Amino acid sequence: MTSTAVAVVLSTNIVISARPHVRSRCDLTAWDLLQLSNCYSQQGLIYPKPPIKFDDAVQRLRDSLSECLVHFYPLAGRLATDPETTVFVDCNDAGAQFVVAACHGISVTDLTADGDVPGAVRSFFPLTGALNHDGHSLPLLAVQITELADGMFIGCSFNHNIVDGESMCHFINCWSELSRGSRQISRPPLMDRAFFSKEPIRFVPSEEAIRVNKWPAHGLSSRVFRFSRKAMASLKAKANQQCKLEKGEISSLQALSTLIWRAVTRARKAAPGQMTICLMVVGNRQRWDPPMSPESFGNYVTAAFTRAPAGELLSRDLGSAARALNETVSSQTSEGARAFVEAWVEKPYLLSLEPIPYLILVASSPRFEVYGNDFSWGRPAGVLWGPAGKFDGMVLASQGCEGAGSVDLEVCLSTETMSALALDEELKEALSL
């Protein structure tokens, strides 16, 4: 790997829908509008070198993206503001950004090896630094196809006003399906959001409110920790054996989140009385009454906060600490979600991302299918996340390379804390299984 490697952009174009969509207005919900001050969401997939020429692979990706936008037409639109109501998506077929780049100083092995994520990855994603509100003029979806020394990287940037992690992965699943030659997608998205509010939301935020959040640009490291199926099964069994819940059980992701919460707290050298926080992003599709379809397109997530003094968190066993996290997640109900939406509509505000000391935020999910994203030249060799919106304490979960049951965690911390985390004995024991 060349230490100074960086992607060089070869071309930038706009891809429009293969078939025009009748221009329409797509209203946003409370969960969508909260994100106006947030960054785009970025996820990338690593592939070995395709068995066809790079230019031919790029053309296949461009054509199938155009076809995919027929089904996911809001992503080909732009944000607009109705001064009488609020921000919405103008489904005007303005198109998605399509970038082609090259970084021959980076190999697939460089991107999948243990250790810190190479800095070059920051150059593999388009629209880094853009806020969701910038979607008034910028594309709501941008993809970058980067040719590597021996492979390819597909980096996607989605406007977070339009999608959460589940919708983001749904889109990529359908795009890869069309790229493989399918004439139809197996899971068409559902765009209806009318069940949220009968009346239009009235909220036109100020420019000052939109630009309030600041993200650190330097001094952070990202590293992927890979947990095998065996490791995840062992963690779940250990947490449940120690906890013995009267109803339900600790999930494997809850057990893993507790493990990383404890390990990061130790690495940060938190004083015993220091309050620590584990924030889990919880999906509401299946919690809603009646349950929503997994194909419901948009943002349907809630933040679930669990707090514990560092001394208490670290003095208890894994299962006892996981119990509190489980109780927080279990308390997220349809009634609570409806109450949140109703309260927000009455008094709307933007997501504030003020730095919170001793916090970790666990986002995304290993339930999302990422290793099935075969664009016709095989499954991905790995998954990485872009730099947008990362901060000290961000933890991003994805399915591991073994498939269902295995988990990759991309952890973002200060360089000093990351060095200490890598030496944590409880974490090392789990990784060794």
XYZ file of C-alpha atoms in Angstrom:
433
model
C 0.000 0.000 0.000
C 1.229 3.444 -0.879
C 0.923 5.561 2.262
C 0.036 8.663 0.218
C -2.459 6.845 -2.020
C -5.601 8.761 -2.842
C -8.335 8.240 -5.416
C -8.067 10.347 -8.575
C -11.419 11.258 -10.095
C -11.581 10.349 -13.799
C -15.131 11.465 -14.577
C -18.287 12.787 -12.922
C -21.694 12.456 -14.555
C -25.372 12.425 -13.713
C -27.357 9.205 -14.157
C -31.064 9.707 -14.709
C -33.867 7.186 -14.373
C -34.226 4.718 -17.244
C -37.879 5.732 -17.539
C -39.265 9.136 -16.555
C -41.297 9.417 -13.370
C -44.400 11.573 -13.276
C -43.195 14.583 -11.301
C -44.532 14.434 -7.771
C -43.957 15.680 -4.254
C -42.715 13.208 -1.636
C -43.404 14.567 1.824
C -40.953 13.854 4.620
C -41.817 12.619 8.098
C -40.638 13.786 11.504
C -37.954 11.072 11.482
C -36.769 12.321 8.063
C -36.806 16.049 8.797
C -34.828 15.582 12.013
C -31.856 14.768 9.790
C -31.662 18.069 7.871
C -28.619 19.164 9.902
C -26.916 15.762 9.686
C -24.423 14.411 7.118
C -25.041 12.054 4.233
C -24.802 8.319 5.087
C -21.937 6.468 3.395
C -21.310 2.765 2.889
C -18.839 1.073 0.571
C -18.282 -2.433 -0.744
C -14.904 -3.945 -1.663
C -14.673 -6.349 -4.622
C -11.889 -8.403 -6.189
C -11.080 -7.509 -9.792
C -14.093 -8.263 -12.043
C -13.581 -10.832 -14.818
C -14.495 -8.135 -17.353
C -12.802 -4.884 -18.297
C -13.160 -2.102 -15.735
C -14.883 0.146 -18.295
C -17.411 -2.613 -19.047
C -18.083 -3.117 -15.332
C -18.605 0.634 -14.940
C -21.087 0.661 -17.816
C -23.017 -2.237 -16.277
C -23.179 -0.385 -12.973
C -24.298 2.836 -14.671
C -27.058 1.110 -16.660
C -28.389 -0.879 -13.693
C -28.298 2.231 -11.481
C -30.470 4.009 -14.044
C -32.923 1.111 -13.932
C -32.902 1.034 -10.124
C -33.828 4.717 -9.946
C -37.104 3.854 -11.693
C -38.157 2.055 -8.523
C -36.428 4.357 -5.997
C -37.436 7.577 -7.751
C -37.101 9.943 -4.728
C -33.339 9.329 -4.803
C -33.260 10.857 -8.300
C -34.966 14.031 -7.070
C -33.876 17.075 -5.081
C -35.022 18.663 -1.860
C -37.281 21.695 -2.093
C -38.823 23.993 0.503
C -42.469 24.995 0.533
C -42.525 28.139 2.704
C -46.099 27.304 3.725
C -45.160 23.871 5.057
C -41.641 22.453 5.093
C -38.893 20.665 3.165
C -39.976 17.875 0.807
C -38.558 15.824 -2.063
C -39.282 17.176 -5.510
C -39.302 13.955 -7.569
C -38.063 15.754 -10.674
C -35.730 13.096 -12.150
C -32.712 15.380 -11.786
C -30.639 12.215 -11.340
C -27.919 10.712 -9.181
C -24.224 11.559 -9.288
C -21.952 8.896 -10.803
C -18.202 9.242 -10.224
C -15.460 7.069 -11.720
C -12.045 7.144 -10.028
C -8.793 5.219 -9.711
C -6.490 4.431 -6.792
C -3.920 1.928 -8.005
C -1.820 2.316 -4.863
C -4.409 0.427 -2.773
C -5.206 -3.293 -2.990
C -8.138 -5.361 -1.750
C -5.858 -6.846 0.921
C -4.991 -3.340 2.168
C -8.709 -2.691 2.735
C -9.558 -6.020 4.384
C -6.448 -6.478 6.539
C -6.535 -6.107 10.326
C -5.552 -2.711 11.655
C -6.719 0.846 11.074
C -8.750 1.588 7.950
C -6.390 3.227 5.405
C -6.798 6.972 5.106
C -7.249 6.616 1.340
C -10.764 5.283 1.955
C -11.886 8.839 2.665
C -11.343 9.604 -1.030
C -13.528 6.660 -2.136
C -16.789 8.420 -1.278
C -18.491 11.376 -3.004
C -20.222 14.300 -1.264
C -18.229 14.004 1.964
C -18.841 17.170 3.953
C -22.303 17.782 2.516
C -25.218 18.220 4.901
C -28.584 16.689 4.114
C -30.110 20.166 3.659
C -27.640 20.662 0.790
C -29.814 18.200 -1.144
C -31.686 21.270 -2.392
C -28.877 21.654 -4.931
C -26.829 18.445 -4.593
C -27.911 14.950 -5.680
C -29.660 12.898 -3.007
C -27.621 9.866 -4.083
C -24.029 9.765 -5.289
C -21.933 6.698 -6.073
C -18.226 6.417 -6.793
C -16.664 3.468 -8.591
C -12.951 3.348 -7.749
C -10.564 1.028 -9.564
C -8.033 -0.472 -7.146
C -4.721 -2.196 -7.859
C -6.489 -5.557 -7.982
C -10.148 -4.820 -7.440
C -12.953 -2.307 -7.218
C -14.612 -0.205 -4.513
C -18.240 0.925 -4.791
C -18.837 3.857 -2.438
C -22.363 5.186 -1.924
C -23.465 8.453 -0.302
C -27.169 8.747 0.541
C -28.996 11.812 1.770
C -30.094 10.811 5.285
C -33.352 12.751 4.916
C -34.423 10.058 2.467
C -33.103 6.780 3.882
C -32.041 5.027 7.062
C -29.652 2.064 7.128
C -32.307 -0.469 6.181
C -33.527 1.521 3.151
C -29.935 2.175 2.124
C -29.142 -1.538 2.093
C -32.466 -2.282 0.384
C -31.477 0.017 -2.484
C -28.030 -1.556 -2.896
C -29.575 -5.055 -2.793
C -31.934 -4.106 -5.644
C -29.192 -2.360 -7.631
C -26.984 -5.462 -7.498
C -29.960 -7.641 -8.443
C -30.542 -5.589 -11.600
C -26.813 -5.561 -12.379
C -26.861 -9.383 -12.339
C -29.354 -9.242 -15.195
C -32.713 -9.493 -13.450
C -35.543 -7.701 -15.243
C -37.453 -7.177 -12.002
C -36.511 -6.475 -8.411
C -37.716 -8.995 -5.852
C -38.502 -6.388 -3.164
C -40.090 -3.237 -4.599
C -39.900 -0.281 -2.160
C -43.042 1.112 -0.528
C -43.158 4.917 -0.631
C -46.420 5.585 1.247
C -45.830 7.592 4.438
C -49.371 8.924 4.870
C -49.969 7.049 8.130
C -47.709 9.446 10.063
C -49.638 12.692 9.941
C -52.889 13.747 8.316
C -51.821 17.391 8.303
C -48.695 18.765 6.571
C -45.762 19.316 8.902
C -44.957 23.003 9.283
C -41.229 23.481 9.816
C -38.833 25.677 7.849
C -35.527 25.672 9.768
C -33.107 28.569 9.667
C -29.714 28.330 8.015
C -28.117 28.880 11.443
C -29.946 25.864 12.890
C -28.946 23.680 9.938
C -25.225 24.494 10.235
C -24.992 24.118 14.025
C -23.320 20.683 14.074
C -19.540 20.356 13.795
C -17.574 17.192 13.068
C -13.901 16.727 13.967
C -11.672 16.529 10.929
C -8.504 15.127 12.480
C -7.216 12.915 15.262
C -9.621 10.012 14.695
C -8.905 6.413 13.747
C -11.284 3.806 12.325
C -10.710 0.073 12.747
C -12.791 -2.984 11.869
C -13.141 -5.705 14.508
C -14.382 -9.008 13.078
C -16.447 -11.364 15.238
C -17.016 -14.878 13.939
C -20.290 -16.801 14.238
C -18.691 -18.787 17.035
C -17.686 -15.606 18.863
C -21.169 -14.101 18.541
C -22.889 -17.291 19.707
C -20.522 -17.497 22.673
C -21.104 -13.845 23.656
C -24.875 -14.247 23.474
C -24.834 -17.475 25.494
C -22.528 -15.935 28.116
C -24.683 -12.825 28.526
C -27.903 -14.825 28.860
C -26.373 -17.333 31.266
C -25.181 -14.521 33.513
C -28.325 -12.409 33.177
C -31.174 -14.989 33.228
C -33.961 -12.693 32.073
C -37.439 -13.694 33.149
C -38.806 -12.797 29.717
C -37.025 -12.782 26.369
C -33.272 -12.866 25.971
C -30.233 -10.745 25.340
C -29.681 -10.560 21.579
C -26.262 -11.174 20.074
C -25.993 -7.495 19.035
C -26.930 -6.357 22.556
C -24.247 -8.621 24.008
C -21.678 -7.332 21.518
C -22.684 -3.694 22.100
C -22.227 -4.207 25.841
C -18.802 -5.735 25.241
C -17.615 -2.811 23.131
C -19.178 -0.279 25.537
C -17.165 -1.790 28.398
C -13.962 -2.076 26.353
C -14.119 1.525 25.090
C -14.853 2.785 28.616
C -11.706 1.024 29.871
C -9.684 2.364 26.933
C -10.857 5.887 27.751
C -9.710 5.412 31.365
C -13.015 6.730 32.700
C -13.163 7.480 36.429
C -15.524 5.166 38.394
C -18.095 7.915 38.906
C -18.029 9.096 35.289
C -21.403 8.583 33.589
C -21.081 6.641 30.339
C -23.684 6.205 27.600
C -24.432 3.532 25.027
C -26.806 4.837 22.369
C -28.300 2.205 20.087
C -30.149 3.129 16.897
C -33.325 1.030 17.042
C -35.567 0.258 14.065
C -39.293 0.983 14.327
C -40.677 -0.883 11.315
C -41.518 -4.028 13.258
C -42.304 -2.142 16.463
C -45.018 -0.081 14.827
C -48.608 -1.264 15.343
C -49.509 -2.624 12.870
C -45.961 -3.515 11.778
C -44.579 -1.795 8.705
C -43.128 -3.709 5.794
C -39.322 -4.079 5.711
C -39.619 -2.438 2.284
C -41.014 0.814 3.761
C -38.699 3.462 2.324
C -37.412 6.275 4.531
C -36.193 6.807 8.094
C -37.829 4.645 10.760
C -35.339 4.660 13.623
C -35.214 5.814 17.229
C -32.282 6.536 19.544
C -32.275 4.364 22.689
C -29.993 5.689 25.463
C -28.597 3.466 28.231
C -26.545 5.134 30.976
C -24.252 3.686 33.635
C -21.398 5.020 35.800
C -18.093 3.617 34.575
C -17.397 1.847 37.880
C -20.782 0.117 37.855
C -20.504 -0.825 34.163
C -17.088 -2.410 34.614
C -17.589 -4.050 38.014
C -20.538 -6.129 36.856
C -20.315 -9.116 34.533
C -21.246 -8.913 30.845
C -24.775 -10.242 31.361
C -25.654 -7.838 34.169
C -24.477 -4.871 32.111
C -26.364 -6.174 29.045
C -29.588 -6.400 31.062
C -29.839 -2.606 31.294
C -29.249 -2.238 27.573
C -31.864 -4.925 26.848
C -34.411 -3.146 29.059
C -33.822 0.134 27.206
C -34.279 -1.454 23.786
C -37.336 -3.446 24.948
C -38.977 -0.250 26.209
C -39.120 1.129 22.652
C -42.784 0.648 21.694
C -45.217 1.686 18.993
C -46.947 3.965 21.497
C -43.674 5.664 22.344
C -42.793 6.105 18.673
C -46.192 7.637 17.909
C -45.898 9.943 20.908
C -42.468 11.093 19.706
C -43.774 11.871 16.212
C -46.801 13.752 17.568
C -44.659 15.787 19.983
C -42.140 16.610 17.253
C -44.857 17.822 14.872
C -46.123 20.117 17.625
C -42.635 21.453 18.372
C -40.173 20.482 15.608
C -36.396 20.677 15.957
C -33.243 19.403 14.253
C -30.944 16.628 15.379
C -28.224 18.075 17.570
C -24.921 16.246 17.454
C -23.112 18.035 20.243
C -20.146 15.924 21.404
C -21.096 13.856 24.465
C -18.119 12.640 26.531
C -17.887 8.897 27.193
C -20.592 8.004 24.659
C -20.645 5.258 22.069
C -23.292 5.176 19.334
C -24.072 1.775 17.800
C -25.704 2.186 14.381
C -26.693 0.013 11.423
C -27.300 -3.735 11.843
C -25.775 -7.141 11.008
C -29.264 -8.176 9.865
C -28.849 -6.167 6.679
C -27.765 -8.277 3.709
C -24.466 -6.904 2.412
C -22.514 -9.964 1.287
C -25.310 -10.929 -1.112
C -24.590 -7.804 -3.167
C -23.223 -9.595 -6.237
C -23.184 -7.198 -9.200
C -22.422 -10.219 -11.451
C -18.757 -10.696 -10.526
C -19.048 -12.256 -7.075
C -19.715 -11.352 -3.469
C -17.940 -8.460 -1.729
C -14.628 -9.044 0.016
C -15.530 -6.530 2.720
C -17.592 -3.554 3.861
C -16.319 -0.131 4.935
C -18.045 3.074 5.935
C -17.298 6.568 4.695
C -15.944 9.462 6.765
C -19.116 11.590 6.794
C -20.527 12.143 10.260
C -17.966 10.021 12.087
C -16.967 11.077 15.592
C -15.156 9.695 18.633
C -17.420 6.852 19.769
C -19.172 5.933 16.512
C -19.655 2.143 16.133
C -21.081 0.793 12.868
C -22.279 -2.807 12.729
C -22.537 -4.901 9.593
C -22.822 -8.521 8.636
C -19.473 -10.313 8.775
C -17.848 -12.157 5.884
C -19.102 -15.507 7.227
C -22.630 -14.286 6.564
C -25.546 -14.417 8.980
C -24.383 -14.795 12.576
C -21.023 -13.070 12.128
C -20.533 -9.348 12.740
C -18.042 -6.692 11.708
C -17.806 -3.579 13.883
C -16.152 -0.495 12.443
C -15.181 1.594 15.468
C -14.160 5.255 15.303
C -12.167 6.651 18.238
C -9.361 9.061 19.022
C -6.015 7.614 18.003
C -4.923 7.286 21.643
C -8.099 5.486 22.699
C -7.960 3.171 19.687
C -4.447 2.047 20.639
C -5.667 1.186 24.146
C -8.802 -0.552 22.824
C -6.749 -2.926 20.691
C -5.066 -4.204 23.892
C -8.299 -4.756 25.862
C -8.298 -8.323 27.202
C -12.067 -8.901 27.172
C -12.244 -7.716 23.551
C -9.219 -9.786 22.499
C -10.732 -12.910 24.078
C -13.968 -12.477 22.104
C -12.103 -11.832 18.849
C -10.018 -14.994 19.289
C -13.047 -17.352 19.168
